[in-house]
Coordinates of C-alpha atoms and ligand atoms in Angstrom, one line a residue:
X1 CA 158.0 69.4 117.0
X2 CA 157.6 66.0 117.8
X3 CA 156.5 65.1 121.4
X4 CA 155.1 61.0 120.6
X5 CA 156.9 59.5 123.6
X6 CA 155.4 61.2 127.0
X7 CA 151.6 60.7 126.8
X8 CA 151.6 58.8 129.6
X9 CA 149.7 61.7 132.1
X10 CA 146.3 60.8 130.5
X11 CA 144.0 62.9 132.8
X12 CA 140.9 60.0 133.8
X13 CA 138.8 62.8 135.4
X14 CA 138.1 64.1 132.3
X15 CA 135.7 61.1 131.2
X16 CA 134.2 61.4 134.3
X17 CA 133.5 65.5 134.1
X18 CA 131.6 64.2 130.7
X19 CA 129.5 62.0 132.5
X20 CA 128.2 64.5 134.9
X21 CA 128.0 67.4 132.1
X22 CA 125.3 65.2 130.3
X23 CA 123.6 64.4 133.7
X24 CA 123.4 68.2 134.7
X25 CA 121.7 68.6 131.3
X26 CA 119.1 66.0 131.5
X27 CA 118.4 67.5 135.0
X28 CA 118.2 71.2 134.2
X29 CA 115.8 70.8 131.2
X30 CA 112.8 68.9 133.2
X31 CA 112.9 71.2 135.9
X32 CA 110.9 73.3 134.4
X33 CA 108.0 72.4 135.9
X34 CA 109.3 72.6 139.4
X35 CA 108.9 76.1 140.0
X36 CA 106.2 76.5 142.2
X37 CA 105.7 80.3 140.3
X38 CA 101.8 80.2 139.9
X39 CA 102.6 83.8 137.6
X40 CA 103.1 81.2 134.3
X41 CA 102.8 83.8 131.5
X42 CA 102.2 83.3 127.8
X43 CA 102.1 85.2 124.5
X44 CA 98.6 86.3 123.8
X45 CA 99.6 85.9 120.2
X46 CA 101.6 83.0 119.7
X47 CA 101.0 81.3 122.8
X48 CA 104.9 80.7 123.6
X49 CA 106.1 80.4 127.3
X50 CA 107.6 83.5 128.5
X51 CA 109.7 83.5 131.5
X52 CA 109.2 86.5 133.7
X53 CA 112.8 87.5 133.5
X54 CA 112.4 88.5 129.2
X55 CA 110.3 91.3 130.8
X56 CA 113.8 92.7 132.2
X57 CA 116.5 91.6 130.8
X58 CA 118.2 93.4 128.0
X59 CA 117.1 93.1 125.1
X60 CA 114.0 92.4 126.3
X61 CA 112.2 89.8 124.6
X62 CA 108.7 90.2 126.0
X63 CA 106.3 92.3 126.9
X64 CA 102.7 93.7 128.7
X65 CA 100.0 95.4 126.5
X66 CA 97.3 96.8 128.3
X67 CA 93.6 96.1 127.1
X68 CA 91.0 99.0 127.5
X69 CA 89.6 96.9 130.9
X70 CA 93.0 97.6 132.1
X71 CA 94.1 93.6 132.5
X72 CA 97.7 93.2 131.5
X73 CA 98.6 90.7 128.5
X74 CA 101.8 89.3 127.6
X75 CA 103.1 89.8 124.2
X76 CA 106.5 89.1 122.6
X77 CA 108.5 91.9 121.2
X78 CA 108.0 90.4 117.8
X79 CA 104.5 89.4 118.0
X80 CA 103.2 93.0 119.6
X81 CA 101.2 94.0 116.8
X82 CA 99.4 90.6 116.1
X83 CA 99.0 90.9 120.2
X84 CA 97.4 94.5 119.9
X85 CA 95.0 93.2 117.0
X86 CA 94.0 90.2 119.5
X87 CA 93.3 92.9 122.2
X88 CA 91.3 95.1 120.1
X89 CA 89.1 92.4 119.0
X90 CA 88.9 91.2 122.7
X91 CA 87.8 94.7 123.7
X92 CA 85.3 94.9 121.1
X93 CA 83.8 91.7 121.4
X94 CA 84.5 91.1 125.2
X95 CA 85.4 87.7 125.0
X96 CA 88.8 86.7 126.0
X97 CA 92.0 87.1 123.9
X98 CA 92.3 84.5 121.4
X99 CA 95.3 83.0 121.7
X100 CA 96.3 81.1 118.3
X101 CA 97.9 78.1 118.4
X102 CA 101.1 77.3 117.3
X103 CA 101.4 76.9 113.6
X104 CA 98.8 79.1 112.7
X105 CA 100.2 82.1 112.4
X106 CA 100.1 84.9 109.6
X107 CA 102.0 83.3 107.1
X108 CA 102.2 86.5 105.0
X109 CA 100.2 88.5 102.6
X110 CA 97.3 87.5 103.9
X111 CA 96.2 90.3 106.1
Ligands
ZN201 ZN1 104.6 85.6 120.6
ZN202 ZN1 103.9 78.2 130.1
ZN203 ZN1 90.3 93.4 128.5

Protein backbone atom coordinates (compact mmCIF):
# COMPACT_ATOMS: atom_id res chain seq x y z
CA UNK A 1 0.00 0.00 0.00
CA UNK A 2 1.43 3.02 -1.13
CA UNK A 3 -0.20 6.39 -0.32
CA UNK A 4 3.14 9.04 -1.09
CA UNK A 5 1.14 11.49 -3.09
CA UNK A 6 -1.75 13.06 -0.64
CA UNK A 7 0.08 14.46 2.40
CA UNK A 8 -0.87 17.62 1.73
CA UNK A 9 -3.71 17.90 4.99
CA UNK A 10 -0.75 18.47 7.37
CA UNK A 11 -2.81 19.24 10.62
CA UNK A 12 -0.76 22.80 12.06
CA UNK A 13 -2.69 22.62 15.35
CA UNK A 14 -0.90 19.87 16.32
CA UNK A 15 2.53 21.87 16.93
CA UNK A 16 0.61 24.22 18.66
CA UNK A 17 -1.26 21.50 21.11
CA UNK A 18 2.64 20.61 21.93
CA UNK A 19 3.39 24.02 22.92
CA UNK A 20 0.65 24.27 25.48
CA UNK A 21 1.21 20.49 26.69
CA UNK A 22 4.77 21.62 27.90
CA UNK A 23 3.30 24.92 29.34
CA UNK A 24 0.53 23.07 31.32
CA UNK A 25 3.41 21.04 32.80
CA UNK A 26 5.72 23.71 33.80
CA UNK A 27 2.55 25.23 35.46
CA UNK A 28 1.15 22.18 37.33
CA UNK A 29 4.47 21.19 38.95
CA UNK A 30 5.15 24.68 40.87
CA UNK A 31 1.84 25.00 42.06
CA UNK A 32 2.51 23.12 44.78
CA UNK A 33 3.00 25.58 47.04
CA UNK A 34 -0.20 27.40 46.19
CA UNK A 35 -2.42 25.58 48.27
CA UNK A 36 -3.27 27.57 51.04
CA UNK A 37 -3.80 23.87 53.07
CA UNK A 38 -2.06 24.82 56.39
CA UNK A 39 -2.66 20.58 57.19
CA UNK A 40 1.03 20.00 55.29
CA UNK A 41 1.76 16.46 56.47
CA UNK A 42 5.05 14.48 56.52
CA UNK A 43 6.42 11.04 57.24
CA UNK A 44 7.55 10.87 60.75
CA UNK A 45 10.07 8.40 59.37
CA UNK A 46 11.35 9.43 56.24
CA UNK A 47 10.21 12.85 56.20
CA UNK A 48 8.58 12.64 52.54
CA UNK A 49 5.56 14.94 51.74
CA UNK A 50 2.39 13.21 51.90
CA UNK A 51 -0.65 14.56 50.31
CA UNK A 52 -3.78 14.14 52.34
CA UNK A 53 -5.57 12.30 49.67
CA UNK A 54 -2.75 8.88 50.12
CA UNK A 55 -4.73 8.60 53.39
CA UNK A 56 -7.88 7.54 51.08
CA UNK A 57 -7.21 6.59 48.14
CA UNK A 58 -6.82 2.99 47.21
CA UNK A 59 -4.12 1.57 47.84
CA UNK A 60 -3.37 3.78 50.30
CA UNK A 61 -0.07 4.94 50.54
CA UNK A 62 0.03 6.61 53.92
CA UNK A 63 -0.94 6.56 57.09
CA UNK A 64 -1.70 7.88 61.06
CA UNK A 65 -0.06 6.11 63.98
CA UNK A 66 -1.18 7.12 67.20
CA UNK A 67 1.45 7.87 70.00
CA UNK A 68 0.57 6.98 73.68
CA UNK A 69 -0.24 11.05 74.24
CA UNK A 70 -2.84 10.41 71.69
CA UNK A 71 -1.24 13.03 68.88
CA UNK A 72 -1.58 11.57 65.46
CA UNK A 73 1.60 11.02 63.24
CA UNK A 74 1.93 10.42 59.68
CA UNK A 75 3.69 7.43 58.48
CA UNK A 76 3.92 5.79 54.99
CA UNK A 77 2.64 2.37 54.41
CA UNK A 78 6.18 1.20 53.91
CA UNK A 79 7.94 3.13 56.52
CA UNK A 80 5.21 2.16 59.47
CA UNK A 81 7.41 0.15 61.51
CA UNK A 82 10.53 2.48 61.40
CA UNK A 83 7.50 5.19 62.27
CA UNK A 84 6.29 3.01 65.36
CA UNK A 85 10.06 2.70 66.53
CA UNK A 86 10.31 6.64 66.23
CA UNK A 87 7.01 6.88 68.41
CA UNK A 88 8.08 4.59 70.96
CA UNK A 89 11.29 6.34 71.56
CA UNK A 90 9.24 9.71 71.46
CA UNK A 91 7.01 8.28 74.15
CA UNK A 92 9.68 7.18 76.25
CA UNK A 93 11.80 9.96 76.07
CA UNK A 94 9.11 12.72 75.49
CA UNK A 95 10.88 14.62 73.07
CA UNK A 96 9.37 14.99 69.75
CA UNK A 97 9.58 12.34 66.92
CA UNK A 98 12.71 12.33 65.22
CA UNK A 99 12.28 12.69 61.91
CA UNK A 100 15.45 11.38 59.87
CA UNK A 101 16.44 13.04 57.05
CA UNK A 102 16.55 11.82 53.78
CA UNK A 103 19.39 9.55 52.94
CA UNK A 104 19.75 8.23 56.25
CA UNK A 105 17.80 5.59 56.35
CA UNK A 106 18.31 1.86 57.56
CA UNK A 107 20.41 0.69 54.93
CA UNK A 108 19.94 -2.98 56.06
CA UNK A 109 21.42 -5.32 58.53
CA UNK A 110 22.09 -2.90 60.72
CA UNK A 111 19.32 -3.05 63.24
ZN1 LIG B 1 8.11 7.42 54.91
ZN1 LIG C 1 5.59 18.98 52.84
ZN1 LIG D 1 3.23 11.65 71.77
Amino acid sequence: METGHECRATPSSMKREKRLTRRERKAAGGSDAATGNAAHIHCVACGRHIDPSEFTRTPTSARYLRCQHGSRHASCTGCVSQAMELLQEHDRTGEPVRMRPPGTEFSGGHL
